[in-house]
PDB file of C-alpha atoms in Angstrom:
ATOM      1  CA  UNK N   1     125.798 129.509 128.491  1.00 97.00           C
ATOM      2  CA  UNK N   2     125.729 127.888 125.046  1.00 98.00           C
ATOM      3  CA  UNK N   3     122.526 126.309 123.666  1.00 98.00           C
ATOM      4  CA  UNK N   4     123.563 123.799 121.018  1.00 98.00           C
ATOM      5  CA  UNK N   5     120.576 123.717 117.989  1.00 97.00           C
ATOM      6  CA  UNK N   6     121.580 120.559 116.045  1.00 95.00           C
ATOM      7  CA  UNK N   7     119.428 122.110 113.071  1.00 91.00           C
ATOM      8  CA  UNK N   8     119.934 125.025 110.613  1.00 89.00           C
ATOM      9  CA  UNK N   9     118.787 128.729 110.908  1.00 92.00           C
ATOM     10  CA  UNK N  10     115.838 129.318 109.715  1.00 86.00           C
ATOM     11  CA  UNK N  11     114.012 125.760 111.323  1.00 87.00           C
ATOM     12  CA  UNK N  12     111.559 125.858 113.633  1.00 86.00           C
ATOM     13  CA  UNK N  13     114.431 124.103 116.532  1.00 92.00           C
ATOM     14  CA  UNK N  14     116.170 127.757 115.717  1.00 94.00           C
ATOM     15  CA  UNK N  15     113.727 129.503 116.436  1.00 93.00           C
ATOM     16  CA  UNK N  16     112.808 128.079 119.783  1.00 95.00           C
ATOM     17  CA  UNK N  17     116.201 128.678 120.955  1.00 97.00           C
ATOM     18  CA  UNK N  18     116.701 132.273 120.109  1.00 97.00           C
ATOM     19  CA  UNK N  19     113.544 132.939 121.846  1.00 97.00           C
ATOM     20  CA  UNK N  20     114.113 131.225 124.950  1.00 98.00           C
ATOM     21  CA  UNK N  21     117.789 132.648 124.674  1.00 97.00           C
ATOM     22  CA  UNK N  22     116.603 135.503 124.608  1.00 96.00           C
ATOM     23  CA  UNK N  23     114.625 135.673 128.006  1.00 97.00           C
ATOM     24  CA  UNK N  24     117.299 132.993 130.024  1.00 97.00           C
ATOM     25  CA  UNK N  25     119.861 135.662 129.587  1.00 96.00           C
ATOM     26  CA  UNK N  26     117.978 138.352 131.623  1.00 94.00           C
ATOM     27  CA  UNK N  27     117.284 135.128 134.308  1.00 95.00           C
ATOM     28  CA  UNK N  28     120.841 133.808 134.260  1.00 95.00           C
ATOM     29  CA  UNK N  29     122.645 137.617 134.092  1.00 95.00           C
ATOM     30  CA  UNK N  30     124.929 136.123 131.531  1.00 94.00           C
ATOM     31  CA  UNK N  31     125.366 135.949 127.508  1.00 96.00           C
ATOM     32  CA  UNK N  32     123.661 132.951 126.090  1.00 97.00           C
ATOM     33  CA  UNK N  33     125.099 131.719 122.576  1.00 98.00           C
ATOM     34  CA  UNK N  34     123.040 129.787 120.429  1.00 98.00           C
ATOM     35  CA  UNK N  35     125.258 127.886 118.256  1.00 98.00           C
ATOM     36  CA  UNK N  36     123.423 125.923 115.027  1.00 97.00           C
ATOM     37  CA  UNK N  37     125.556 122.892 114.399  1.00 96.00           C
ATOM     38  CA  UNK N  38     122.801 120.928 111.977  1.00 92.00           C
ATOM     39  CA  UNK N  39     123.676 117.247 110.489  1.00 86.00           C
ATOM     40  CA  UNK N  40     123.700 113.521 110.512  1.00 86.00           C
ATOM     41  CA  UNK N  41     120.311 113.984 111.541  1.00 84.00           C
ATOM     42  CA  UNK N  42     120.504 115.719 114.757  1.00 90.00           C
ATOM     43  CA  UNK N  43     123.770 113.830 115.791  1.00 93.00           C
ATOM     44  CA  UNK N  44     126.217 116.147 115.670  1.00 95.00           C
ATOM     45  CA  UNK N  45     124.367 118.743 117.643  1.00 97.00           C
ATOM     46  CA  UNK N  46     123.595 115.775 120.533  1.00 97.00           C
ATOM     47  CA  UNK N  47     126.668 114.974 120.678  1.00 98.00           C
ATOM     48  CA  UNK N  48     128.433 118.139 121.832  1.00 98.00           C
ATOM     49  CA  UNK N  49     125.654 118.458 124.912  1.00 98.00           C
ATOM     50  CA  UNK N  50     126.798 114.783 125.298  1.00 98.00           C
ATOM     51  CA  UNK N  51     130.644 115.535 125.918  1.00 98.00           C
ATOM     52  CA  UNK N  52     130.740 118.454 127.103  1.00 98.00           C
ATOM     53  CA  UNK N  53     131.434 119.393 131.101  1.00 98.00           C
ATOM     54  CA  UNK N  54     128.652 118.159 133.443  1.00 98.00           C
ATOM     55  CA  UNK N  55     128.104 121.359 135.149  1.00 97.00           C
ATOM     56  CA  UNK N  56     124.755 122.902 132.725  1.00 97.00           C
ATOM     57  CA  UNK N  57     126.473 125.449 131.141  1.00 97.00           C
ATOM     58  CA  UNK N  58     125.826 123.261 127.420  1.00 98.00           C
ATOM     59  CA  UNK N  59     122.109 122.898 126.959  1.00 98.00           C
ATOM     60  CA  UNK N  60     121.212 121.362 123.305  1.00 98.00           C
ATOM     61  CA  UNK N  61     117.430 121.478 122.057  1.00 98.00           C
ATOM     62  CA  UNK N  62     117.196 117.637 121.434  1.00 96.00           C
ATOM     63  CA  UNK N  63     114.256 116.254 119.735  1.00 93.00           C
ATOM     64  CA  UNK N  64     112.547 112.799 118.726  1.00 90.00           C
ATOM     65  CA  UNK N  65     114.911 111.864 116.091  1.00 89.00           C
ATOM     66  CA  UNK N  66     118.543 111.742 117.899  1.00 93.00           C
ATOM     67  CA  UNK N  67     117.131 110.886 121.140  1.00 95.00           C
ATOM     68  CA  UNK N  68     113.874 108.558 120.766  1.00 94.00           C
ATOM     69  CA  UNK N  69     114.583 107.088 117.116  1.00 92.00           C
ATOM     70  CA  UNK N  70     118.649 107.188 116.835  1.00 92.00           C
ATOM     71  CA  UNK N  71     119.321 103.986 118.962  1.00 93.00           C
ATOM     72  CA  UNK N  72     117.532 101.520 116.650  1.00 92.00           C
ATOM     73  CA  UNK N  73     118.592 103.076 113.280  1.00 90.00           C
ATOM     74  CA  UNK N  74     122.033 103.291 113.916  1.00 90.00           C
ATOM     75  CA  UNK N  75     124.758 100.571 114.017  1.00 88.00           C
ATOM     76  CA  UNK N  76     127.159 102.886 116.101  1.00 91.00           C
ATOM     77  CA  UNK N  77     126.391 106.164 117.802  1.00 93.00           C
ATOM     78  CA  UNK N  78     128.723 109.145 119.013  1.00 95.00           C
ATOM     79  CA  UNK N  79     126.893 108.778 122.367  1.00 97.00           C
ATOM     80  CA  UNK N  80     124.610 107.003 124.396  1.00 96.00           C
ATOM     81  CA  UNK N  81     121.233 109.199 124.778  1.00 97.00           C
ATOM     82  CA  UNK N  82     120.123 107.279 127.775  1.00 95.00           C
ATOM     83  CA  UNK N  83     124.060 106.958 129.450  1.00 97.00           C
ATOM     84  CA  UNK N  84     125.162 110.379 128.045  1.00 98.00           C
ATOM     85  CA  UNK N  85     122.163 112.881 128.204  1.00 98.00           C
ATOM     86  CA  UNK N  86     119.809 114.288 131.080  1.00 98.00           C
ATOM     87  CA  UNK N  87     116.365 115.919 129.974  1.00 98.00           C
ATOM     88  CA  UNK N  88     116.126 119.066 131.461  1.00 98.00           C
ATOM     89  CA  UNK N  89     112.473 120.075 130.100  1.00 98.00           C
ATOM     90  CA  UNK N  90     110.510 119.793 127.425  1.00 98.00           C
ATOM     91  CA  UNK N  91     110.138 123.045 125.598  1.00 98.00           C
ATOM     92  CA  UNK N  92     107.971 122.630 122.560  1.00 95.00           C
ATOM     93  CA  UNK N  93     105.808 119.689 121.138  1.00 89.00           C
ATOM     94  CA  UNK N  94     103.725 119.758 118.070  1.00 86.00           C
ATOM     95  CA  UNK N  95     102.132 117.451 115.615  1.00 90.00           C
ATOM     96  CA  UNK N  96     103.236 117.115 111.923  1.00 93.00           C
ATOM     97  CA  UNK N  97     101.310 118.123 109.047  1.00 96.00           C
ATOM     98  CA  UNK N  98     100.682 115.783 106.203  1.00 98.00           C
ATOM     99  CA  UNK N  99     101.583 118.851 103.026  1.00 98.00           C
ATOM    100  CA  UNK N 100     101.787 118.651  99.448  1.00 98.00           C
ATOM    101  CA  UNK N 101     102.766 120.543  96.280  1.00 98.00           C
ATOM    102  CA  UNK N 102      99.638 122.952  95.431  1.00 98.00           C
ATOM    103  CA  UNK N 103      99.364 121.611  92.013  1.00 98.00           C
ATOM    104  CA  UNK N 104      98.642 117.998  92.782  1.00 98.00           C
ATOM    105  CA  UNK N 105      95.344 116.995  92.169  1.00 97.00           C
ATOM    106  CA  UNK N 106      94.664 116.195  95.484  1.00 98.00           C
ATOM    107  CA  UNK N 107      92.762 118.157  98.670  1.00 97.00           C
ATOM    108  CA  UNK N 108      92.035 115.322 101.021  1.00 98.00           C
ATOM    109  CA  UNK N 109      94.213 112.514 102.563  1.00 98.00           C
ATOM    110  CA  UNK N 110      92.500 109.663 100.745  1.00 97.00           C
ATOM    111  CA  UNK N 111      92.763 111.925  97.548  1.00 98.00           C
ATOM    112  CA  UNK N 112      96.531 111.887  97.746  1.00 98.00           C
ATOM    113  CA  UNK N 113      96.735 108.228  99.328  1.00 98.00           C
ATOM    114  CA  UNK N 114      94.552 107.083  95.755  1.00 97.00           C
ATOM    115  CA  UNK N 115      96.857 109.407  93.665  1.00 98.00           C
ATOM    116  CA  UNK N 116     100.177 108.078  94.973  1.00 97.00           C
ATOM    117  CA  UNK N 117      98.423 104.098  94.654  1.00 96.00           C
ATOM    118  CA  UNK N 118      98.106 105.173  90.846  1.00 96.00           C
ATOM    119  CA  UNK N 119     101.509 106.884  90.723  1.00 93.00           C
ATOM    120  CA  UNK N 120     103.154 103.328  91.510  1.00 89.00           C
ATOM    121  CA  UNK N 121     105.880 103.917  93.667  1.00 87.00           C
ATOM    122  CA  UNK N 122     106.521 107.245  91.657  1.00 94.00           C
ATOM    123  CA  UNK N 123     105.881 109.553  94.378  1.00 97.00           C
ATOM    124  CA  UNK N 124     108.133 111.235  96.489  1.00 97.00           C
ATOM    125  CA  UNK N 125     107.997 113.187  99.658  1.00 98.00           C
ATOM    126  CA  UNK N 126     110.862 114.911 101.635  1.00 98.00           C
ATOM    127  CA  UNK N 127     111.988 114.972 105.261  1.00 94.00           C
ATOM    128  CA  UNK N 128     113.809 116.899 107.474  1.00 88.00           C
ATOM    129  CA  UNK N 129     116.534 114.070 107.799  1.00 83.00           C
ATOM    130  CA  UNK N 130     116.967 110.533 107.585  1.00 80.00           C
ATOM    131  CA  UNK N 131     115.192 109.100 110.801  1.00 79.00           C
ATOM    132  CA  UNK N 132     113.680 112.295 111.850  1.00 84.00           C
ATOM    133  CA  UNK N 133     109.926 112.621 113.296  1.00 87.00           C
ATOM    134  CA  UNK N 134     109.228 114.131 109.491  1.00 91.00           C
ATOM    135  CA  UNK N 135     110.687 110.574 108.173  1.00 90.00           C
ATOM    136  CA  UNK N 136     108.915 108.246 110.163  1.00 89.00           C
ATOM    137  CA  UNK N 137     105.467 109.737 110.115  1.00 92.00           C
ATOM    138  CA  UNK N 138     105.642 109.581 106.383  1.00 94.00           C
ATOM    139  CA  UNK N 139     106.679 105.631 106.620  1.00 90.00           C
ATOM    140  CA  UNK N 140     103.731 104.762 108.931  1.00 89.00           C
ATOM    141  CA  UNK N 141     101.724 106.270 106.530  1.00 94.00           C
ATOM    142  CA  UNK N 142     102.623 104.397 103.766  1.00 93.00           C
ATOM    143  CA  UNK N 143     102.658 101.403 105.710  1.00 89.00           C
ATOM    144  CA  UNK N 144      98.753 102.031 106.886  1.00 91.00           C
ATOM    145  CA  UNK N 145      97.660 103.475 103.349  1.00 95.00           C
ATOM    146  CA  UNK N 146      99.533 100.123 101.807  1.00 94.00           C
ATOM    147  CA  UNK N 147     101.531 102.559  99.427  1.00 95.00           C
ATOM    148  CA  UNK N 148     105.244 103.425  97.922  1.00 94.00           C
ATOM    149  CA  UNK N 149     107.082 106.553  97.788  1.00 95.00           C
ATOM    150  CA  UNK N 150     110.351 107.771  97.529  1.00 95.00           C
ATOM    151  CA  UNK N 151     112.597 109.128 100.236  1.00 94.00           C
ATOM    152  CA  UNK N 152     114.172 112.708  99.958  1.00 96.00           C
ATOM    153  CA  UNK N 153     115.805 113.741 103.141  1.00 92.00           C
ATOM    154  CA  UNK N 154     116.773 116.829 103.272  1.00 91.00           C
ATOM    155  CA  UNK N 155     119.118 118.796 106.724  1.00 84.00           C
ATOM    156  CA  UNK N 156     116.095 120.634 108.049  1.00 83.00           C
ATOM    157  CA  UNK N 157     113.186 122.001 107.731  1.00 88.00           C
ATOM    158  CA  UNK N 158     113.353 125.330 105.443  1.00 90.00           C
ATOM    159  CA  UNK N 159     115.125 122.962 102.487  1.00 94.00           C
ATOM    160  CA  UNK N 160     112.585 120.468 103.004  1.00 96.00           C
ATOM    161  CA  UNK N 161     109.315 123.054 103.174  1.00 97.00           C
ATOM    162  CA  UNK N 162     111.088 124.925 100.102  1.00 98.00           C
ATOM    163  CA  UNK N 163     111.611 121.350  97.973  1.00 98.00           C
ATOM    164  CA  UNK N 164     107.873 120.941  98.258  1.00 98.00           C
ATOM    165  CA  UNK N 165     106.637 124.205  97.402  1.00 98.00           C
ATOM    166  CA  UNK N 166     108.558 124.314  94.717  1.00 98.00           C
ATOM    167  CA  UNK N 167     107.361 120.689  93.539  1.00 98.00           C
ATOM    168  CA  UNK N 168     110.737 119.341  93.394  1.00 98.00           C
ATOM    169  CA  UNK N 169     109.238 116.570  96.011  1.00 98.00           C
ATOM    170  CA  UNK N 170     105.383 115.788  95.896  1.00 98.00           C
ATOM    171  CA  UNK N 171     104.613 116.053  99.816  1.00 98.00           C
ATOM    172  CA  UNK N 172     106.100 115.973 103.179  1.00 98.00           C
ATOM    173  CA  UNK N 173     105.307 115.579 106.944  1.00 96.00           C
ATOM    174  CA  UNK N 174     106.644 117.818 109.179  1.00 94.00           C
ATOM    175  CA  UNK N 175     105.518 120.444 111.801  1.00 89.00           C
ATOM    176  CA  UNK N 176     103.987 123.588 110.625  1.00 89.00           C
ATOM    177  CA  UNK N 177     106.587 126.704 110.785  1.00 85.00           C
ATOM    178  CA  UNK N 178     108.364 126.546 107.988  1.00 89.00           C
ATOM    179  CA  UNK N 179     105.347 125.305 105.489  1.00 95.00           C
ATOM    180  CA  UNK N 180     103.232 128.240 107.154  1.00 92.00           C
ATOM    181  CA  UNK N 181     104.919 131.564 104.129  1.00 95.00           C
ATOM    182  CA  UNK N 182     104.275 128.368 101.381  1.00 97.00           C
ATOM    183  CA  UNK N 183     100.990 127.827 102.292  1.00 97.00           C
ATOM    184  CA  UNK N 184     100.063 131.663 102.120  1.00 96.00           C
ATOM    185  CA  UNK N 185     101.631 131.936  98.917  1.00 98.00           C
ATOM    186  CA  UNK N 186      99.336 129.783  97.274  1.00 98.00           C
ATOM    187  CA  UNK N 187     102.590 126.842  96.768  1.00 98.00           C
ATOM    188  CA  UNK N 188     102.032 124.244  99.589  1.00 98.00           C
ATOM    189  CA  UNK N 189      98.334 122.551 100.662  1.00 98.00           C
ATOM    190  CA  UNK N 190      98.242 120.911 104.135  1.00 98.00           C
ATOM    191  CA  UNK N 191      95.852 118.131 104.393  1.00 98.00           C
ATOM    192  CA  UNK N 192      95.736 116.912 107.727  1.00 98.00           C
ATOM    193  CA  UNK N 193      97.967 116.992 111.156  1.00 96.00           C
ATOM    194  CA  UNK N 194      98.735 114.214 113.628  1.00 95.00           C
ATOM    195  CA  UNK N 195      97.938 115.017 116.285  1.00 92.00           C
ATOM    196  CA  UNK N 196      94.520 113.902 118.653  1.00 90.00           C
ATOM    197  CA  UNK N 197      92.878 117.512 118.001  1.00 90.00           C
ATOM    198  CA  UNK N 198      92.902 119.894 115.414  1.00 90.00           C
ATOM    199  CA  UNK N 199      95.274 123.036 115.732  1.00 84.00           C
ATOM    200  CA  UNK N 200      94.517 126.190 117.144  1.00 76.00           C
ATOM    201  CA  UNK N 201      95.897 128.459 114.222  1.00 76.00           C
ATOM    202  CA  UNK N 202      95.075 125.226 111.934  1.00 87.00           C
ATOM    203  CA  UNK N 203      91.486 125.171 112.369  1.00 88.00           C
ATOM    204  CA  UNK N 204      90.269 123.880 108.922  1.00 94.00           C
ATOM    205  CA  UNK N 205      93.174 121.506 108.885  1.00 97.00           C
ATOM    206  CA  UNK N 206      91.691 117.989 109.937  1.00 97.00           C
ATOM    207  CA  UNK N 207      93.542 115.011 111.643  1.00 97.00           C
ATOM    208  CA  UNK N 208      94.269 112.109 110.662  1.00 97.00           C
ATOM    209  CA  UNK N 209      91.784 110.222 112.738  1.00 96.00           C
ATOM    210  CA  UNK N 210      89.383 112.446 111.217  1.00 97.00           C
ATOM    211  CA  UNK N 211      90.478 111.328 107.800  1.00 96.00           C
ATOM    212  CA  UNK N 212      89.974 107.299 108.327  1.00 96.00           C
ATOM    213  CA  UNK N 213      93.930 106.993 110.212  1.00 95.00           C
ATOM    214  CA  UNK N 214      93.372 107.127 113.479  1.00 93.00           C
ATOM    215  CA  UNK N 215      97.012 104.944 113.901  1.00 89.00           C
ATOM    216  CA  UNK N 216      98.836 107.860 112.577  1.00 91.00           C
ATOM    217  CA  UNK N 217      99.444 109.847 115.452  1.00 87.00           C
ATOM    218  CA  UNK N 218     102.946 111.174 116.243  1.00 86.00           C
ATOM    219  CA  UNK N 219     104.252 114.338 118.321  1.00 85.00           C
ATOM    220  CA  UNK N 220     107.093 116.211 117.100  1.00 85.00           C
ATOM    221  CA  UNK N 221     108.824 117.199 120.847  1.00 92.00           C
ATOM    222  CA  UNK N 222     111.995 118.977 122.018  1.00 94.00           C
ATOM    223  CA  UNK N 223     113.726 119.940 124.543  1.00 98.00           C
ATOM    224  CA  UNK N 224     116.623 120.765 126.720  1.00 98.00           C
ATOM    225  CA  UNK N 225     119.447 118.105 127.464  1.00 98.00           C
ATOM    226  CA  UNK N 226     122.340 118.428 129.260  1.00 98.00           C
ATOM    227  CA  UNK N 227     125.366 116.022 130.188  1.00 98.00           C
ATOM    228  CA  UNK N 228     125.161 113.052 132.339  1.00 98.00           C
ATOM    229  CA  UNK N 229     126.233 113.614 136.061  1.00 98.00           C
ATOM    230  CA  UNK N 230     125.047 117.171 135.702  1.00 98.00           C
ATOM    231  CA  UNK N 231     124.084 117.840 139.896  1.00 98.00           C
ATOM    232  CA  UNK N 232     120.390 117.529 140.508  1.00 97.00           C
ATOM    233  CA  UNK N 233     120.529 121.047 141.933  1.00 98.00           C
ATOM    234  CA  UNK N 234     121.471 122.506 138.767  1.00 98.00           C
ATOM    235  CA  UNK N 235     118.935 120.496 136.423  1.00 98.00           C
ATOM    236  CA  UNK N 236     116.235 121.458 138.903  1.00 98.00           C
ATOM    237  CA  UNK N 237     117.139 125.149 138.464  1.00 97.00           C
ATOM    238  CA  UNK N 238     117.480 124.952 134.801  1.00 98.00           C
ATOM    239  CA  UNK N 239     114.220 123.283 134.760  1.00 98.00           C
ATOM    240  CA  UNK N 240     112.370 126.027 137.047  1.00 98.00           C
ATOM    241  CA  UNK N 241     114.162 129.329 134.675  1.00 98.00           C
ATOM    242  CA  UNK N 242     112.796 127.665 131.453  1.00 98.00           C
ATOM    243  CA  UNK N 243     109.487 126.661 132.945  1.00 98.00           C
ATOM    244  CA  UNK N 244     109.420 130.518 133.866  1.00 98.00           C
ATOM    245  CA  UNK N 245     110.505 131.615 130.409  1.00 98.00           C
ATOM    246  CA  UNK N 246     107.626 129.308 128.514  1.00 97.00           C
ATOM    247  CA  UNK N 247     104.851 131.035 130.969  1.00 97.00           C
ATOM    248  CA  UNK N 248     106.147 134.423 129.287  1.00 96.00           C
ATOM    249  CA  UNK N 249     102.989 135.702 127.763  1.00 96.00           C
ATOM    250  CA  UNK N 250     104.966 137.194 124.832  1.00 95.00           C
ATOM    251  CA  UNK N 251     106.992 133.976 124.349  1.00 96.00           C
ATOM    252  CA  UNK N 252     103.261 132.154 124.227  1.00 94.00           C
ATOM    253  CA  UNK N 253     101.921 134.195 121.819  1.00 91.00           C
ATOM    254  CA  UNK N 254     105.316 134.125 119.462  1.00 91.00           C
ATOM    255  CA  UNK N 255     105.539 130.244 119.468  1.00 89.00           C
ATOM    256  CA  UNK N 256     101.651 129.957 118.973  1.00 83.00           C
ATOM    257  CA  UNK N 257     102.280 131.836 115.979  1.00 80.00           C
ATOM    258  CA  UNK N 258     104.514 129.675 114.891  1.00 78.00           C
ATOM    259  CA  UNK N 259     102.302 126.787 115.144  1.00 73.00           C
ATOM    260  CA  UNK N 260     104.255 125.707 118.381  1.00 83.00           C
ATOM    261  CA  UNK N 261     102.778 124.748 121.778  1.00 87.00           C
ATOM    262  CA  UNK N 262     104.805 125.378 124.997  1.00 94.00           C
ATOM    263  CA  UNK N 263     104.949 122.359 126.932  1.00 95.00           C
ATOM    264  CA  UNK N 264     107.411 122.712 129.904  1.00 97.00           C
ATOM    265  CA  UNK N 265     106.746 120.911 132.968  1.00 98.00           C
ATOM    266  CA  UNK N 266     109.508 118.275 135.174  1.00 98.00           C
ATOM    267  CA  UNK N 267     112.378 116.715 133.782  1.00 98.00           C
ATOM    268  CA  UNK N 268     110.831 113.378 135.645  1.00 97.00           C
ATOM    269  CA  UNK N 269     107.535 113.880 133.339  1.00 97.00           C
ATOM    270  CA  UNK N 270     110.241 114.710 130.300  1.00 97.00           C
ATOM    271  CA  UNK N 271     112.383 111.633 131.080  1.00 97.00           C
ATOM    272  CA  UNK N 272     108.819 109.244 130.921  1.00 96.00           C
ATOM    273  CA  UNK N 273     107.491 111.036 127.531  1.00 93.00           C
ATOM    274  CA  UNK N 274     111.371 110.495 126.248  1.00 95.00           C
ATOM    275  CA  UNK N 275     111.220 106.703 127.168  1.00 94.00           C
ATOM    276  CA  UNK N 276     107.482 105.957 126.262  1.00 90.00           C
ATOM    277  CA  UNK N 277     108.598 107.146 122.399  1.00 89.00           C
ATOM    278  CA  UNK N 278     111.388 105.082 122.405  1.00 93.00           C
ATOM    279  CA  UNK N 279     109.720 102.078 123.514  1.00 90.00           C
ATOM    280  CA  UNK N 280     106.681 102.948 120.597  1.00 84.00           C
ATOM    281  CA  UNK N 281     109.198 104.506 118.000  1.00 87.00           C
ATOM    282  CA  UNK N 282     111.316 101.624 118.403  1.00 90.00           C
ATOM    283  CA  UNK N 283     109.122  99.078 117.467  1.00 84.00           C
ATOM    284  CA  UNK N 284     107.877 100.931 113.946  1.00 80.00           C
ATOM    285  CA  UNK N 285     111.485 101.403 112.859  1.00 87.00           C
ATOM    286  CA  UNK N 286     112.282  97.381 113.945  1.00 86.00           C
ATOM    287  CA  UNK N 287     109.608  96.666 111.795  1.00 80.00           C
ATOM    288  CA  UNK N 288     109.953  98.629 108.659  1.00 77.00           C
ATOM    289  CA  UNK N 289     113.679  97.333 109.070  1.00 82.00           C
ATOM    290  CA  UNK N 290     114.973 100.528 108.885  1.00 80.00           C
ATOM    291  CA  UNK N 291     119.307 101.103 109.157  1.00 82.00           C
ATOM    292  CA  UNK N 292     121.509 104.117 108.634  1.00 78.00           C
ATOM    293  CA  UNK N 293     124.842 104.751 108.422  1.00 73.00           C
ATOM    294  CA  UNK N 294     126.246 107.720 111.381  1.00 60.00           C
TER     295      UNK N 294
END
């Protein structure tokens, strides 16, 4: 079994993967091979899931960005996500958090929202890739706040978390795991996280409803996809052994301490979640006229 992570070791997409690897193995009786194979924002990674035999032996941990976001960005694709891909399940889905640099002046969202109005355009913030969940959650937010920054994508989310701490970029919005060693180190601030509640783990860490933006709400997912024409017997299994895995008390606690919540559940209520954020995603990136090259 190989388990495609189209992200770099180290990100939070890695993680997931080596620790559902490791249980799946014991399930399936066979050696499971995560293989990182990070670019083109998520692309590259899809797109060996996408060709490879229909038969479930090549899972890849898809997430928003190549699946949900990749169809209205890009001129051309490698691959078709909704021809070419089958969800399996959804493993993980988190909210991102809103972070800056620990030496800007700012502790509260309409602190840094004022700050970057006076900066003029001048601020930046990084991402974990053009078109990523990190990317777009940033854009809506300048869009609602009425404000300008400057786009610094980076392949993943260790570069991006490290570019921030290390105030090379002002701020960035992405999901919690890698930020988590900045914040303790005194480098990184969070100041809010988009999702409907606060997080457990995250407690002081208010959302962005809370902070006077209730329209910037946006869940960081992944999950398991497999090739098109894959039998319905084998998805179903697939589906049941990770669904198993995620109820794994150990694997619970681990991902919770990540700042990840297991999701699991059907591939039918994965396939609805998949096209509901393509149908909302879509019509953001139509409108902030948003193109990439593949």
């Amino acid at each position: 079994m190989r388990l495609i992570v189209p992200a770099p070791p180290g990100s939070s997409l890695d993680l997931i993967a080596r620790l559902l690897g490791d249980k799946l193995k014991d399930r399936w009786g066979q050696s499971v091979v995560v293989e990182n194979k990070p670019g083109a924002g998520g692309l590259l990674g899809m797109d060996v899931a996408a060709k490879a035999p229909p038969d479930g032996h090549v899972l890849a941990l898809g997430f928003n960005g190549p699946i949900a976001f990749a169809p209205f960005m890009y001129a051309r694709l490698p691959y078709d996500p909704a021809r070419d891909l089958v969800p399996v399940v959804m493993t993980t889905s988190q909210p991102n958090v809103l972070a800056v640099h620990a030496a800007l002046p700012v502790k509260t969202v309409r602190e840094f929202v004022a700050w970057a109005r006076e900066r003029g355009g001048r601020m930046n913030y990084a991402s974990l890739g053009k078109g990523s969940s990190s990317h777009l959650s940033m854009e809506l937010l300048l869009a609602e706040a009425g404000i300008q920054g400057t786009h610094v994508p980076f392949n993943g989310s260790p570069p991006s978390a490290m570019s921030v701490a290390q105030g090379e970029t002002d701020a960035t919005m992405m999901v919690a795991p890698a930020l988590l060693p900045h914040v303790r180190a005194g480098r990184v601030r969070l100041l809010a996280v988009t999702s409907r509640q606060r997080l457990d783990g995250l407690h002081d860490v208010p959302t962005m409803a809370e902070t006077g933006y209730p329209a910037i709400e946006a869940l960081a997912w992944n999950g398991f996809f497999t090739a098109a024409g894959t039998p319905a017997g084998v998805i179903q299994r697939l589906n049941a052994d990770v669904n198993a895995v995620l109820q794994d008390a150990a694997v619970r606690a681990a991902l919770a301490q990540q700042g990840l919540t297991p999701v699991g559940g059907s591939a039918e209520a994965f396939r609805a979640q998949v096209a509901a954020d393509t149908q909302r995603w879509g019509a953001l990136i139509r409108r902030i006229g948003l193109k990439l090259e593949s």
